[in-house]
Amino acid sequence: MFACEKDVVVSPGRVVNMSSSDARMGDVMRSPDCVSKYGVEAFSDCLRHEMKPWGVKVSLVEPGNFTAATGLLTRHAAPDKLWAEAPAGVREDYGRVHFQRRAAPVRSFRGGGRTDVGPVVQDVVDAIRSKRPYTRYNPMEPRCWLRMQLMTHLPAALSDLLYF
């Protein structure tokens, strides 16, 4: 059983999974992250349905851009190094101009986003402590939340025109 000090919640269990806004909106140069987050989303949705008969709540936290706070892309995204280490055939097939055009958004994205992870932590705590936790928590900037909603709910042809 699970108990909290305030508004005591007794529950047979809780599952809180961490995903990303990338799970609901694929983007250029982010396919490895997007595919792994899509998997977390599908697993969480299935588990939520499977655990309902036992009263186990399953929540998903989908943070927006916290790259500046985590330093994830600054440590791992080195486009110039990727280009230099790519096989000659790959460099020839894609060309430097195409590569630079695709790498530019990664360079701008990697230093951006929120620097305070407090909203993510607050949502995880709420998912654990709440009597009725949300299915999905979206700690993100309003523009990121709006983009995620548009890309999730508009026909793909229209959202592609808006964002790509």
mmCIF file of N, CA and C in Angstrom, residues 17-145:
data_model
loop_
_atom_site.group_PDB
_atom_site.id
_atom_site.type_symbol
_atom_site.label_atom_id
_atom_site.label_comp_id
_atom_site.label_asym_id
_atom_site.label_seq_id
_atom_site.Cartn_x
_atom_site.Cartn_y
_atom_site.Cartn_z
ATOM 1 N N ASN A 17 5.628 6.890 -15.689
ATOM 2 C CA ASN A 17 6.654 6.764 -16.720
ATOM 3 C C ASN A 17 7.015 8.132 -17.276
ATOM 4 N N MET A 18 8.279 8.278 -17.651
ATOM 5 C CA MET A 18 8.770 9.527 -18.226
ATOM 6 C C MET A 18 8.907 9.351 -19.724
ATOM 7 N N SER A 19 8.250 10.234 -20.461
ATOM 8 C CA SER A 19 8.323 10.205 -21.913
ATOM 9 C C SER A 19 8.885 11.546 -22.378
ATOM 10 N N SER A 20 8.268 12.134 -23.366
ATOM 11 C CA SER A 20 8.724 13.414 -23.908
ATOM 12 C C SER A 20 7.667 13.925 -24.866
ATOM 13 N N SER A 21 7.673 15.222 -25.098
ATOM 14 C CA SER A 21 6.762 15.758 -26.116
ATOM 15 C C SER A 21 7.104 15.190 -27.488
ATOM 16 N N ASP A 22 8.334 14.712 -27.666
ATOM 17 C CA ASP A 22 8.729 14.104 -28.938
ATOM 18 C C ASP A 22 7.922 12.841 -29.242
ATOM 19 N N ALA A 23 7.285 12.267 -28.236
ATOM 20 C CA ALA A 23 6.484 11.067 -28.462
ATOM 21 C C ALA A 23 5.230 11.367 -29.258
ATOM 22 N N ARG A 24 4.810 12.614 -29.225
ATOM 23 C CA ARG A 24 3.579 12.947 -29.935
ATOM 24 C C ARG A 24 3.806 13.835 -31.145
ATOM 25 N N MET A 25 5.055 14.193 -31.402
ATOM 26 C CA MET A 25 5.330 14.995 -32.590
ATOM 27 C C MET A 25 6.729 14.711 -33.098
ATOM 28 N N GLY A 26 6.799 13.842 -34.076
ATOM 29 C CA GLY A 26 8.073 13.534 -34.687
ATOM 30 C C GLY A 26 8.685 14.779 -35.296
ATOM 31 N N ASP A 27 9.996 14.814 -35.334
ATOM 32 C CA ASP A 27 10.669 15.993 -35.848
ATOM 33 C C ASP A 27 11.963 15.581 -36.533
ATOM 34 N N VAL A 28 12.475 16.479 -37.321
ATOM 35 C CA VAL A 28 13.702 16.260 -38.065
ATOM 36 C C VAL A 28 14.868 16.009 -37.114
ATOM 37 N N MET A 29 15.679 15.011 -37.418
ATOM 38 C CA MET A 29 16.895 14.695 -36.670
ATOM 39 C C MET A 29 16.634 14.184 -35.252
ATOM 40 N N ARG A 30 15.410 13.768 -34.969
ATOM 41 C CA ARG A 30 15.108 13.277 -33.623
ATOM 42 C C ARG A 30 14.502 11.882 -33.644
ATOM 43 N N SER A 31 14.667 11.158 -34.742
ATOM 44 C CA SER A 31 13.990 9.866 -34.861
ATOM 45 C C SER A 31 14.362 8.877 -33.756
ATOM 46 N N PRO A 32 15.616 8.765 -33.311
ATOM 47 C CA PRO A 32 15.889 7.801 -32.229
ATOM 48 C C PRO A 32 15.125 8.134 -30.946
ATOM 49 N N ASP A 33 15.098 9.411 -30.577
ATOM 50 C CA ASP A 33 14.374 9.812 -29.369
ATOM 51 C C ASP A 33 12.876 9.622 -29.557
ATOM 52 N N CYS A 34 12.363 10.045 -30.716
ATOM 53 C CA CYS A 34 10.920 9.932 -30.959
ATOM 54 C C CYS A 34 10.449 8.483 -30.898
ATOM 55 N N VAL A 35 11.160 7.580 -31.538
ATOM 56 C CA VAL A 35 10.707 6.191 -31.574
ATOM 57 C C VAL A 35 10.736 5.571 -30.181
ATOM 58 N N SER A 36 11.737 5.890 -29.383
ATOM 59 C CA SER A 36 11.780 5.322 -28.025
ATOM 60 C C SER A 36 10.670 5.898 -27.165
ATOM 61 N N LYS A 37 10.354 7.169 -27.347
ATOM 62 C CA LYS A 37 9.285 7.786 -26.551
ATOM 63 C C LYS A 37 7.909 7.313 -27.006
ATOM 64 N N TYR A 38 7.726 7.090 -28.305
ATOM 65 C CA TYR A 38 6.467 6.499 -28.778
ATOM 66 C C TYR A 38 6.240 5.153 -28.090
ATOM 67 N N GLY A 39 7.307 4.377 -27.941
ATOM 68 C CA GLY A 39 7.207 3.077 -27.276
ATOM 69 C C GLY A 39 6.790 3.206 -25.821
ATOM 70 N N VAL A 40 7.356 4.195 -25.123
ATOM 71 C CA VAL A 40 6.984 4.432 -23.724
ATOM 72 C C VAL A 40 5.515 4.815 -23.640
ATOM 73 N N GLU A 41 5.065 5.638 -24.575
ATOM 74 C CA GLU A 41 3.653 6.056 -24.590
ATOM 75 C C GLU A 41 2.732 4.864 -24.801
ATOM 76 N N ALA A 42 3.039 4.025 -25.774
ATOM 77 C CA ALA A 42 2.194 2.860 -26.061
ATOM 78 C C ALA A 42 2.181 1.905 -24.874
ATOM 79 N N PHE A 43 3.356 1.650 -24.298
ATOM 80 C CA PHE A 43 3.442 0.779 -23.130
ATOM 81 C C PHE A 43 2.588 1.327 -21.985
ATOM 82 N N SER A 44 2.693 2.625 -21.735
ATOM 83 C CA SER A 44 1.939 3.236 -20.638
ATOM 84 C C SER A 44 0.437 3.172 -20.879
ATOM 85 N N ASP A 45 0.015 3.426 -22.113
ATOM 86 C CA ASP A 45 -1.418 3.345 -22.424
ATOM 87 C C ASP A 45 -1.939 1.922 -22.215
ATOM 88 N N CYS A 46 -1.200 0.942 -22.712
ATOM 89 C CA CYS A 46 -1.623 -0.458 -22.543
ATOM 90 C C CYS A 46 -1.633 -0.852 -21.068
ATOM 91 N N LEU A 47 -0.573 -0.497 -20.370
ATOM 92 C CA LEU A 47 -0.479 -0.844 -18.954
ATOM 93 C C LEU A 47 -1.599 -0.200 -18.144
ATOM 94 N N ARG A 48 -1.954 1.038 -18.485
ATOM 95 C CA ARG A 48 -3.049 1.727 -17.793
ATOM 96 C C ARG A 48 -4.344 0.920 -17.904
ATOM 97 N N HIS A 49 -4.633 0.406 -19.094
ATOM 98 C CA HIS A 49 -5.847 -0.396 -19.288
ATOM 99 C C HIS A 49 -5.739 -1.750 -18.590
ATOM 100 N N GLU A 50 -4.562 -2.351 -18.664
ATOM 101 C CA GLU A 50 -4.366 -3.670 -18.073
ATOM 102 C C GLU A 50 -4.420 -3.638 -16.541
ATOM 103 N N MET A 51 -3.973 -2.550 -15.938
ATOM 104 C CA MET A 51 -3.913 -2.470 -14.482
ATOM 105 C C MET A 51 -5.176 -1.890 -13.845
ATOM 106 N N LYS A 52 -6.072 -1.352 -14.660
ATOM 107 C CA LYS A 52 -7.289 -0.736 -14.128
ATOM 108 C C LYS A 52 -8.101 -1.675 -13.231
ATOM 109 N N PRO A 53 -8.283 -2.954 -13.583
ATOM 110 C CA PRO A 53 -9.071 -3.829 -12.703
ATOM 111 C C PRO A 53 -8.506 -3.945 -11.282
ATOM 112 N N TRP A 54 -7.219 -3.696 -11.115
ATOM 113 C CA TRP A 54 -6.599 -3.783 -9.798
ATOM 114 C C TRP A 54 -6.451 -2.424 -9.127
ATOM 115 N N GLY A 55 -6.939 -1.370 -9.773
ATOM 116 C CA GLY A 55 -6.868 -0.035 -9.184
ATOM 117 C C GLY A 55 -5.507 0.621 -9.241
ATOM 118 N N VAL A 56 -4.618 0.081 -10.056
ATOM 119 C CA VAL A 56 -3.287 0.672 -10.194
ATOM 120 C C VAL A 56 -3.371 1.792 -11.235
ATOM 121 N N LYS A 57 -2.978 2.987 -10.843
ATOM 122 C CA LYS A 57 -3.000 4.145 -11.733
ATOM 123 C C LYS A 57 -1.676 4.245 -12.490
ATOM 124 N N VAL A 58 -1.765 4.525 -13.776
ATOM 125 C CA VAL A 58 -0.572 4.685 -14.618
ATOM 126 C C VAL A 58 -0.600 6.083 -15.216
ATOM 127 N N SER A 59 0.446 6.834 -14.962
ATOM 128 C CA SER A 59 0.559 8.196 -15.480
ATOM 129 C C SER A 59 1.807 8.323 -16.333
ATOM 130 N N LEU A 60 1.764 9.299 -17.200
ATOM 131 C CA LEU A 60 2.855 9.564 -18.120
ATOM 132 C C LEU A 60 3.230 11.036 -18.003
ATOM 133 N N VAL A 61 4.501 11.328 -17.835
ATOM 134 C CA VAL A 61 4.984 12.707 -17.807
ATOM 135 C C VAL A 61 5.687 12.951 -19.130
ATOM 136 N N GLU A 62 5.215 13.970 -19.866
ATOM 137 C CA GLU A 62 5.735 14.291 -21.195
ATOM 138 C C GLU A 62 6.383 15.678 -21.186
ATOM 139 N N PRO A 63 7.599 15.804 -20.671
ATOM 140 C CA PRO A 63 8.232 17.123 -20.636
ATOM 141 C C PRO A 63 8.474 17.679 -22.032
ATOM 142 N N GLY A 64 8.469 18.990 -22.107
ATOM 143 C CA GLY A 64 8.808 19.673 -23.352
ATOM 144 C C GLY A 64 10.314 19.803 -23.463
ATOM 145 N N ASN A 65 10.769 20.957 -23.909
ATOM 146 C CA ASN A 65 12.194 21.178 -24.134
ATOM 147 C C ASN A 65 12.887 21.612 -22.840
ATOM 148 N N PHE A 66 13.575 20.687 -22.216
ATOM 149 C CA PHE A 66 14.393 20.965 -21.040
ATOM 150 C C PHE A 66 15.865 20.698 -21.368
ATOM 151 N N THR A 67 16.215 20.862 -22.631
ATOM 152 C CA THR A 67 17.567 20.572 -23.091
ATOM 153 C C THR A 67 18.605 21.403 -22.350
ATOM 154 N N ALA A 68 18.299 22.676 -22.123
ATOM 155 C CA ALA A 68 19.258 23.530 -21.421
ATOM 156 C C ALA A 68 19.485 23.044 -19.995
ATOM 157 N N ALA A 69 18.455 22.489 -19.374
ATOM 158 C CA ALA A 69 18.579 22.007 -17.993
ATOM 159 C C ALA A 69 19.338 20.692 -17.918
ATOM 160 N N THR A 70 19.149 19.836 -18.903
ATOM 161 C CA THR A 70 19.765 18.509 -18.848
ATOM 162 C C THR A 70 21.118 18.451 -19.539
ATOM 163 N N GLY A 71 21.361 19.340 -20.481
ATOM 164 C CA GLY A 71 22.613 19.306 -21.228
ATOM 165 C C GLY A 71 22.715 18.110 -22.159
ATOM 166 N N LEU A 72 21.604 17.431 -22.394
ATOM 167 C CA LEU A 72 21.615 16.193 -23.174
ATOM 168 C C LEU A 72 22.237 16.389 -24.557
ATOM 169 N N LEU A 73 21.737 17.362 -25.298
ATOM 170 C CA LEU A 73 22.252 17.534 -26.659
ATOM 171 C C LEU A 73 23.612 18.202 -26.698
ATOM 172 N N THR A 74 23.943 18.973 -25.694
ATOM 173 C CA THR A 74 25.270 19.588 -25.721
ATOM 174 C C THR A 74 26.349 18.533 -25.534
ATOM 175 N N ARG A 75 26.018 17.455 -24.828
ATOM 176 C CA ARG A 75 26.996 16.381 -24.630
ATOM 177 C C ARG A 75 27.068 15.451 -25.829
ATOM 178 N N HIS A 76 25.944 15.245 -26.509
ATOM 179 C CA HIS A 76 25.879 14.181 -27.509
ATOM 180 C C HIS A 76 25.745 14.651 -28.951
ATOM 181 N N ALA A 77 25.303 15.872 -29.167
ATOM 182 C CA ALA A 77 25.076 16.318 -30.541
ATOM 183 C C ALA A 77 26.247 17.172 -31.014
ATOM 184 N N ALA A 78 27.111 16.581 -31.745
ATOM 185 C CA ALA A 78 28.254 17.283 -32.318
ATOM 186 C C ALA A 78 28.196 17.071 -33.826
ATOM 187 N N PRO A 79 27.371 17.876 -34.528
ATOM 188 C CA PRO A 79 27.180 17.652 -35.971
ATOM 189 C C PRO A 79 28.479 17.643 -36.773
ATOM 190 N N ASP A 80 29.414 18.501 -36.435
ATOM 191 C CA ASP A 80 30.665 18.534 -37.202
ATOM 192 C C ASP A 80 31.445 17.231 -37.042
ATOM 193 N N LYS A 81 31.405 16.685 -35.837
ATOM 194 C CA LYS A 81 32.080 15.412 -35.593
ATOM 195 C C LYS A 81 31.376 14.283 -36.349
ATOM 196 N N LEU A 82 30.040 14.297 -36.349
ATOM 197 C CA LEU A 82 29.284 13.283 -37.088
ATOM 198 C C LEU A 82 29.638 13.325 -38.570
ATOM 199 N N TRP A 83 29.719 14.532 -39.125
ATOM 200 C CA TRP A 83 30.049 14.677 -40.545
ATOM 201 C C TRP A 83 31.458 14.161 -40.826
ATOM 202 N N ALA A 84 32.377 14.542 -39.969
ATOM 203 C CA ALA A 84 33.770 14.141 -40.176
ATOM 204 C C ALA A 84 33.943 12.623 -40.075
ATOM 205 N N GLU A 85 33.154 11.976 -39.221
ATOM 206 C CA GLU A 85 33.288 10.525 -39.022
ATOM 207 C C GLU A 85 32.405 9.694 -39.951
ATOM 208 N N ALA A 86 31.548 10.362 -40.728
ATOM 209 C CA ALA A 86 30.680 9.622 -41.643
ATOM 210 C C ALA A 86 31.514 9.015 -42.770
ATOM 211 N N PRO A 87 31.139 7.810 -43.207
ATOM 212 C CA PRO A 87 31.865 7.205 -44.343
ATOM 213 C C PRO A 87 31.785 8.106 -45.577
ATOM 214 N N ALA A 88 32.792 8.032 -46.400
ATOM 215 C CA ALA A 88 32.860 8.877 -47.603
ATOM 216 C C ALA A 88 31.620 8.719 -48.470
ATOM 217 N N GLY A 89 31.118 7.493 -48.609
ATOM 218 C CA GLY A 89 29.921 7.261 -49.423
ATOM 219 C C GLY A 89 28.702 7.984 -48.880
ATOM 220 N N VAL A 90 28.556 8.035 -47.569
ATOM 221 C CA VAL A 90 27.432 8.741 -46.940
ATOM 222 C C VAL A 90 27.570 10.232 -47.194
ATOM 223 N N ARG A 91 28.768 10.757 -47.010
ATOM 224 C CA ARG A 91 28.977 12.189 -47.254
ATOM 225 C C ARG A 91 28.692 12.535 -48.711
ATOM 226 N N GLU A 92 29.083 11.664 -49.609
ATOM 227 C CA GLU A 92 28.850 11.897 -51.035
ATOM 228 C C GLU A 92 27.355 11.837 -51.366
ATOM 229 N N ASP A 93 26.647 10.845 -50.824
ATOM 230 C CA ASP A 93 25.217 10.685 -51.103
ATOM 231 C C ASP A 93 24.385 11.865 -50.591
ATOM 232 N N TYR A 94 24.683 12.329 -49.401
ATOM 233 C CA TYR A 94 23.868 13.380 -48.785
ATOM 234 C C TYR A 94 24.364 14.777 -49.081
ATOM 235 N N GLY A 95 25.656 14.956 -49.167
ATOM 236 C CA GLY A 95 26.224 16.276 -49.442
ATOM 237 C C GLY A 95 26.260 17.153 -48.205
ATOM 238 N N ARG A 96 27.262 18.004 -48.180
ATOM 239 C CA ARG A 96 27.475 18.898 -47.024
ATOM 240 C C ARG A 96 26.319 19.879 -46.851
ATOM 241 N N VAL A 97 25.768 20.397 -47.928
ATOM 242 C CA VAL A 97 24.692 21.394 -47.838
ATOM 243 C C VAL A 97 23.453 20.777 -47.167
ATOM 244 N N HIS A 98 23.061 19.588 -47.601
ATOM 245 C CA HIS A 98 21.906 18.911 -46.998
ATOM 246 C C HIS A 98 22.169 18.641 -45.510
ATOM 247 N N PHE A 99 23.360 18.157 -45.200
ATOM 248 C CA PHE A 99 23.700 17.860 -43.815
ATOM 249 C C PHE A 99 23.628 19.124 -42.953
ATOM 250 N N GLN A 100 24.194 20.215 -43.429
ATOM 251 C CA GLN A 100 24.191 21.479 -42.664
ATOM 252 C C GLN A 100 22.762 21.986 -42.450
ATOM 253 N N ARG A 101 21.926 21.833 -43.475
ATOM 254 C CA ARG A 101 20.531 22.279 -43.354
ATOM 255 C C ARG A 101 19.809 21.471 -42.280
ATOM 256 N N ARG A 102 20.084 20.181 -42.201
ATOM 257 C CA ARG A 102 19.445 19.319 -41.186
ATOM 258 C C ARG A 102 20.061 19.506 -39.807
ATOM 259 N N ALA A 103 21.330 19.856 -39.746
ATOM 260 C CA ALA A 103 22.001 20.022 -38.456
ATOM 261 C C ALA A 103 21.687 21.368 -37.804
ATOM 262 N N ALA A 104 21.294 22.370 -38.588
ATOM 263 C CA ALA A 104 21.028 23.712 -38.042
ATOM 264 C C ALA A 104 19.964 23.715 -36.947
ATOM 265 N N PRO A 105 18.811 23.034 -37.127
ATOM 266 C CA PRO A 105 17.824 23.037 -36.038
ATOM 267 C C PRO A 105 18.343 22.371 -34.758
ATOM 268 N N VAL A 106 19.178 21.357 -34.906
ATOM 269 C CA VAL A 106 19.739 20.686 -33.727
ATOM 270 C C VAL A 106 20.645 21.656 -32.969
ATOM 271 N N ARG A 107 21.445 22.405 -33.710
ATOM 272 C CA ARG A 107 22.330 23.382 -33.064
ATOM 273 C C ARG A 107 21.526 24.432 -32.298
ATOM 274 N N SER A 108 20.433 24.913 -32.880
ATOM 275 C CA SER A 108 19.642 25.940 -32.195
ATOM 276 C C SER A 108 18.839 25.345 -31.040
ATOM 277 N N PHE A 109 18.382 24.112 -31.191
ATOM 278 C CA PHE A 109 17.551 23.467 -30.171
ATOM 279 C C PHE A 109 18.359 23.092 -28.934
ATOM 280 N N ARG A 110 19.612 22.693 -29.124
ATOM 281 C CA ARG A 110 20.364 22.107 -28.009
ATOM 282 C C ARG A 110 20.675 23.077 -26.879
ATOM 283 N N GLY A 111 20.684 24.353 -27.115
ATOM 284 C CA GLY A 111 20.931 25.303 -26.032
ATOM 285 C C GLY A 111 19.666 25.960 -25.528
ATOM 286 N N GLY A 112 18.525 25.543 -26.069
ATOM 287 C CA GLY A 112 17.273 26.200 -25.722
ATOM 288 C C GLY A 112 16.484 25.466 -24.666
ATOM 289 N N GLY A 113 15.283 25.948 -24.479
ATOM 290 C CA GLY A 113 14.378 25.305 -23.545
ATOM 291 C C GLY A 113 14.525 25.820 -22.131
ATOM 292 N N ARG A 114 13.784 25.197 -21.268
ATOM 293 C CA ARG A 114 13.741 25.608 -19.874
ATOM 294 C C ARG A 114 14.984 25.122 -19.130
ATOM 295 N N THR A 115 15.369 25.920 -18.140
ATOM 296 C CA THR A 115 16.544 25.582 -17.346
ATOM 297 C C THR A 115 16.168 25.029 -15.973
ATOM 298 N N ASP A 116 14.919 25.162 -15.591
ATOM 299 C CA ASP A 116 14.453 24.696 -14.280
ATOM 300 C C ASP A 116 13.596 23.450 -14.458
ATOM 301 N N VAL A 117 14.042 22.322 -13.918
ATOM 302 C CA VAL A 117 13.286 21.065 -14.041
ATOM 303 C C VAL A 117 12.208 20.935 -12.963
ATOM 304 N N GLY A 118 12.033 21.964 -12.164
ATOM 305 C CA GLY A 118 11.026 21.946 -11.101
ATOM 306 C C GLY A 118 9.639 21.515 -11.559
ATOM 307 N N PRO A 119 9.131 22.025 -12.686
ATOM 308 C CA PRO A 119 7.794 21.612 -13.134
ATOM 309 C C PRO A 119 7.692 20.107 -13.425
ATOM 310 N N VAL A 120 8.760 19.521 -13.907
ATOM 311 C CA VAL A 120 8.762 18.070 -14.181
ATOM 312 C C VAL A 120 8.678 17.314 -12.854
ATOM 313 N N VAL A 121 9.495 17.727 -11.902
ATOM 314 C CA VAL A 121 9.497 17.082 -10.589
ATOM 315 C C VAL A 121 8.135 17.226 -9.923
ATOM 316 N N GLN A 122 7.546 18.418 -10.005
ATOM 317 C CA GLN A 122 6.222 18.639 -9.407
ATOM 318 C C GLN A 122 5.179 17.710 -10.013
ATOM 319 N N ASP A 123 5.238 17.515 -11.317
ATOM 320 C CA ASP A 123 4.267 16.633 -11.966
ATOM 321 C C ASP A 123 4.467 15.173 -11.567
ATOM 322 N N VAL A 124 5.707 14.748 -11.417
ATOM 323 C CA VAL A 124 5.969 13.373 -10.967
ATOM 324 C C VAL A 124 5.421 13.188 -9.556
ATOM 325 N N VAL A 125 5.667 14.158 -8.690
ATOM 326 C CA VAL A 125 5.165 14.086 -7.314
ATOM 327 C C VAL A 125 3.634 14.040 -7.314
ATOM 328 N N ASP A 126 3.005 14.873 -8.128
ATOM 329 C CA ASP A 126 1.547 14.868 -8.188
ATOM 330 C C ASP A 126 1.015 13.524 -8.686
ATOM 331 N N ALA A 127 1.673 12.962 -9.689
ATOM 332 C CA ALA A 127 1.241 11.667 -10.223
ATOM 333 C C ALA A 127 1.314 10.577 -9.158
ATOM 334 N N ILE A 128 2.258 10.695 -8.245
ATOM 335 C CA ILE A 128 2.406 9.713 -7.171
ATOM 336 C C ILE A 128 1.433 9.973 -6.032
ATOM 337 N N ARG A 129 1.244 11.235 -5.672
ATOM 338 C CA ARG A 129 0.496 11.564 -4.459
ATOM 339 C C ARG A 129 -0.990 11.813 -4.665
ATOM 340 N N SER A 130 -1.397 12.181 -5.847
ATOM 341 C CA SER A 130 -2.781 12.582 -6.075
ATOM 342 C C SER A 130 -3.759 11.417 -5.925
ATOM 343 N N LYS A 131 -4.944 11.737 -5.423
ATOM 344 C CA LYS A 131 -6.005 10.716 -5.353
ATOM 345 C C LYS A 131 -6.445 10.330 -6.759
ATOM 346 N N ARG A 132 -6.474 11.309 -7.654
ATOM 347 C CA ARG A 132 -6.869 11.074 -9.038
ATOM 348 C C ARG A 132 -5.813 11.687 -9.966
ATOM 349 N N PRO A 133 -4.727 10.953 -10.168
ATOM 350 C CA PRO A 133 -3.661 11.508 -11.017
ATOM 351 C C PRO A 133 -4.105 11.599 -12.471
ATOM 352 N N TYR A 134 -3.533 12.553 -13.174
ATOM 353 C CA TYR A 134 -3.801 12.681 -14.596
ATOM 354 C C TYR A 134 -3.190 11.498 -15.341
ATOM 355 N N THR A 135 -3.747 11.203 -16.490
ATOM 356 C CA THR A 135 -3.155 10.192 -17.370
ATOM 357 C C THR A 135 -1.855 10.721 -17.956
ATOM 358 N N ARG A 136 -1.870 12.006 -18.347
ATOM 359 C CA ARG A 136 -0.694 12.638 -18.944
ATOM 360 C C ARG A 136 -0.446 13.984 -18.292
ATOM 361 N N TYR A 137 0.811 14.237 -18.010
ATOM 362 C CA TYR A 137 1.252 15.539 -17.511
ATOM 363 C C TYR A 137 2.137 16.146 -18.584
ATOM 364 N N ASN A 138 2.001 17.450 -18.808
ATOM 365 C CA ASN A 138 2.739 18.114 -19.883
ATOM 366 C C ASN A 138 3.517 19.331 -19.387
ATOM 367 N N PRO A 139 4.572 19.130 -18.597
ATOM 368 C CA PRO A 139 5.352 20.299 -18.176
ATOM 369 C C PRO A 139 6.164 20.843 -19.350
ATOM 370 N N MET A 140 5.686 21.937 -19.907
ATOM 371 C CA MET A 140 6.360 22.519 -21.077
ATOM 372 C C MET A 140 5.926 23.958 -21.265
ATOM 373 N N GLU A 141 6.677 24.656 -22.078
ATOM 374 C CA GLU A 141 6.344 26.031 -22.415
ATOM 375 C C GLU A 141 5.038 26.058 -23.213
ATOM 376 N N PRO A 142 4.266 27.133 -23.084
ATOM 377 C CA PRO A 142 2.978 27.195 -23.803
ATOM 378 C C PRO A 142 3.101 26.986 -25.314
ATOM 379 N N ARG A 143 4.149 27.522 -25.938
ATOM 380 C CA ARG A 143 4.270 27.353 -27.395
ATOM 381 C C ARG A 143 4.544 25.898 -27.761
ATOM 382 N N CYS A 144 5.266 25.191 -26.916
ATOM 383 C CA CYS A 144 5.526 23.769 -27.150
ATOM 384 C C CYS A 144 4.231 22.969 -26.965
ATOM 385 N N TRP A 145 3.457 23.329 -25.934
ATOM 386 C CA TRP A 145 2.187 22.649 -25.685
ATOM 387 C C TRP A 145 1.238 22.865 -26.870
#
